[in-house]
XYZ file of C-alpha atoms in Angstrom:
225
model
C -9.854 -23.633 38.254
C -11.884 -20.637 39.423
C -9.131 -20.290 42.398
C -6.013 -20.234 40.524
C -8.032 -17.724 38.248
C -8.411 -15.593 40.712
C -5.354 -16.049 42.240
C -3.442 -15.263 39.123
C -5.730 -12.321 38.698
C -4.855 -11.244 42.272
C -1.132 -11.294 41.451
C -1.135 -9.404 38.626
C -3.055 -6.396 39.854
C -0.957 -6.535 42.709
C 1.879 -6.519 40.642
C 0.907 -3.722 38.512
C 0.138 -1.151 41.279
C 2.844 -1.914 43.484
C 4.252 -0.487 39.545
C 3.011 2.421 39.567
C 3.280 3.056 42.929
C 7.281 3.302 42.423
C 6.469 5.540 38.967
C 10.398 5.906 39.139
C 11.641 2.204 38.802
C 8.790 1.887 36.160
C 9.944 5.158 33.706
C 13.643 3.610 34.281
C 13.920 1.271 32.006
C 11.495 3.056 29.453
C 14.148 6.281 29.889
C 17.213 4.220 29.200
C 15.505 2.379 26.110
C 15.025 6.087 24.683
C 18.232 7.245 26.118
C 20.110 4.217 24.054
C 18.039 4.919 20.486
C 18.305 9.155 20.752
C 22.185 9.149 21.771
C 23.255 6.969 18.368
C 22.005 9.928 16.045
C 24.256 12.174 17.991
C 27.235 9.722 18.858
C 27.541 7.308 15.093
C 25.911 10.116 12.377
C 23.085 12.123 11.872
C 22.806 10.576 8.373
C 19.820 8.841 7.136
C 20.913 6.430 5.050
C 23.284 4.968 7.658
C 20.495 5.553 10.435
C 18.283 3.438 7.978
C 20.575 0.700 7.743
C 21.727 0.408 11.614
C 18.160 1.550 13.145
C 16.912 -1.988 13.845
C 20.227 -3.343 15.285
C 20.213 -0.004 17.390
C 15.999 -0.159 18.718
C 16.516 -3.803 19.300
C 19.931 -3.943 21.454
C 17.790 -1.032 23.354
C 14.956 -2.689 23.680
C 17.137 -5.636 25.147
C 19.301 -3.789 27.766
C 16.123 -2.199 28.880
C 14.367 -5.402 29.508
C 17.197 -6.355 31.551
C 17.724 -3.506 33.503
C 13.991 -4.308 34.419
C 14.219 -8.034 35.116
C 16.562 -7.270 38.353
C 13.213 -6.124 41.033
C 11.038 -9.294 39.333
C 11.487 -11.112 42.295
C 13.537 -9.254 44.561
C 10.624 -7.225 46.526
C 8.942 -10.724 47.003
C 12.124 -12.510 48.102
C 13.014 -10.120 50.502
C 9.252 -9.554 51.898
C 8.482 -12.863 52.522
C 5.621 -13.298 49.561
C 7.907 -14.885 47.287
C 7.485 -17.852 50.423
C 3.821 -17.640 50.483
C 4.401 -18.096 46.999
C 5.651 -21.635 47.305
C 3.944 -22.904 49.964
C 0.231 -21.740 47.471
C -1.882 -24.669 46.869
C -1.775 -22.892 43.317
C 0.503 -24.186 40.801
C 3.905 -21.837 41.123
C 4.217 -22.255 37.542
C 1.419 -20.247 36.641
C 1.497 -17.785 39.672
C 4.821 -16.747 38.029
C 3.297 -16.494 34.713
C 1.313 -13.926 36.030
C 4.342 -12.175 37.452
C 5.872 -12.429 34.079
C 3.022 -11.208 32.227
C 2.948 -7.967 35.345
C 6.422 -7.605 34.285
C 5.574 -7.626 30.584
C 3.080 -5.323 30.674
C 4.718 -2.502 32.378
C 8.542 -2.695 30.410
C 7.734 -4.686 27.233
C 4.537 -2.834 26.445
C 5.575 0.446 26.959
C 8.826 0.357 24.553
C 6.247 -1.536 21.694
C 4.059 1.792 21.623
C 7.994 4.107 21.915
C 9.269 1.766 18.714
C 7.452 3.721 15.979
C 8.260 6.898 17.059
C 12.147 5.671 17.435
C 11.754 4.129 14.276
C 10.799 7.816 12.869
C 13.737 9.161 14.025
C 16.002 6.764 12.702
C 14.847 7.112 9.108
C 13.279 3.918 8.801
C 10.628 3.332 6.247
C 7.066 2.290 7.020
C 7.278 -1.258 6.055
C 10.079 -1.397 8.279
C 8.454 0.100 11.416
C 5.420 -2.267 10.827
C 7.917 -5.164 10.715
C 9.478 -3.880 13.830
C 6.184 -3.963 15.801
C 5.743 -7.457 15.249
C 9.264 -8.776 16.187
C 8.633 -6.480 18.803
C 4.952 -8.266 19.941
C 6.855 -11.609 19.475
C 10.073 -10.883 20.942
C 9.773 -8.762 24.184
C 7.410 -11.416 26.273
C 10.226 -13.904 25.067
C 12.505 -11.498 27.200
C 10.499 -11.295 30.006
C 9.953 -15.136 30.182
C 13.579 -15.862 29.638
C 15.068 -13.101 31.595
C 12.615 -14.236 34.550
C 14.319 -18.111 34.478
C 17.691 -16.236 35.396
C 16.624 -14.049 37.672
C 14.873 -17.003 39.547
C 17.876 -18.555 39.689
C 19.887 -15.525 41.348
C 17.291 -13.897 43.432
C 18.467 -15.256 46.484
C 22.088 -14.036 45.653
C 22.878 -10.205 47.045
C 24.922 -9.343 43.864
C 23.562 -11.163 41.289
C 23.123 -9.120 38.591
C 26.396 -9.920 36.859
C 25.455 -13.711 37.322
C 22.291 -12.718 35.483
C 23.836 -10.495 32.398
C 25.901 -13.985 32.166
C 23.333 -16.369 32.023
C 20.440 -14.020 30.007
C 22.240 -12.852 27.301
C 23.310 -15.857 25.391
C 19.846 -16.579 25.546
C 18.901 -13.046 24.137
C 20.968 -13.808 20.942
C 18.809 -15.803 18.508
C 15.729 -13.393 19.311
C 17.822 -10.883 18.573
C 19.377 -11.891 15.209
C 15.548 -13.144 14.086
C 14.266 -10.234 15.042
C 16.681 -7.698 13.450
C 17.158 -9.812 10.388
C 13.180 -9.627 10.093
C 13.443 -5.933 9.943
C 16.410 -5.542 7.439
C 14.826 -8.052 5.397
C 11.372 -5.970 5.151
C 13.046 -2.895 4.841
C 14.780 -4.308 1.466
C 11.580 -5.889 0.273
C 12.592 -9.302 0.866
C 9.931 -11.972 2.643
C 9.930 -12.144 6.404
C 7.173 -15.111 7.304
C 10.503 -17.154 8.146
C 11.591 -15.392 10.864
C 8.366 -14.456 12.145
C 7.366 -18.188 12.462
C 10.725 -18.452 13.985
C 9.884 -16.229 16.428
C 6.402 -17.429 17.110
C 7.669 -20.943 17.870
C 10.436 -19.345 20.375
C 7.285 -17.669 22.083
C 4.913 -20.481 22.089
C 7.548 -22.702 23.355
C 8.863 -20.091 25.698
C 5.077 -19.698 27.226
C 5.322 -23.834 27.737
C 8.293 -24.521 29.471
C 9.676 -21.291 31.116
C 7.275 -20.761 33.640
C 8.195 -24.639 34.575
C 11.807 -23.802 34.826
C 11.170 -20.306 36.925
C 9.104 -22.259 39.173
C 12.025 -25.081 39.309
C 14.606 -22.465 39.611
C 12.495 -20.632 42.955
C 12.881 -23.647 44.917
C 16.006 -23.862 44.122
C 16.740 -20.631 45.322
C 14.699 -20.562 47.934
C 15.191 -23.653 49.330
């Protein structure tokens, strides 16, 4: 138990300083999260009653695309170097060495646009019980991209151009945390009760944590193999 805690421990610091080692790939997604928010101001109407109304829609479709602009290098640089190999052949469970990955990945792309959201959510117009709301859709929803992005990206990393193949498969799955999510917001924003959708979400996650790293590990040898 102590080896696979280390091991896991190992991984993710690994993971998060070969991060900020390339400081470019890891502002990249963060830039085009802000990039998506700022421009709808400029390109729908600098109103705030219609910013109001759209601004959760808007932060969480941006919040989205970012995390799958991300997903693409999750295990590319360890396919292509050979580690993703060592990888499999661990006496570790794969399943929660690529938990670890996923919570690297989490940590440097989900993380970052959680702290950005408020701020966004300022400029938008949105009240304060919406922001709040945001945060925790937010805290539930973006390691539920990261876990499910990372299942599809397992599945095409051995593929040269697979990022199509992985829009394709990820984004169906993005839909009900989106709609939750979003609806959660709206809903708080109005007033209305939101422990449905946050228990909605919560069970997504919990679930999510259970099985995806299972199907990431599933999908490597796939791939790999």
């Amino acid at each position: 138990m102590n080896g696979l805690f280390t091991a896991c421990s190992a991984l993710l610091k690994r993971d998060l300083m070969l991060a900020f080692r390339h400081r470019g790939e890891l502002a990249n997604p963060l830039l085009f999260f802000l990039m998506i928010v700022t421009l709808f101001p400029l390109g729908v109407s600098p109103e705030a009653e219609l910013l109001r109304r759209i601004a959760p829609g808007v932060i969480w479709i941006g919040a989205l695309l970012a995390a799958l602009f991300s997903l693409e290098s999750l295990f590319r640089g360890d396919f292509e170097d050979g580690a993703l190999e060592q990888m499999l052949l661990s006496p570790h469970p794969l399943s929660a060495l690529v938990l670890a990955k996923v919570l690297a990945h989490w940590l440097v792309s989900g993380l970052p646009m959680l702290l950005l959201a408020p701020l966004l959510g300022l400029l938008l117009a949105m009240p304060t019980t919406g922001i709040q709301t945001m945060e925790i859709t937010l805290a539930l929803g973006t390691p539920l991209l990261s876990l499910i992005g990372a299942i599809g990206v397992a599945l095409t990393v051995g593929l040269k151009r697979g990022g199509i193949l992985l829009t394709l498969l990820i984004l169906p799955l993005y839909i009900p945390v989106l709609i939750f999510a979003t609806n959660a917001v709206t809903a708080a924003a109005a007033g209305l009760p939101v422990e449905g959708q946050f228990y909605f979400l919560a069970a997504l996650l919990a679930l999510a944590l259970t099985l995806a790293p299972v199907a990431i590990a599933a999908s490597l040898r796939i791939s790999v193999s």
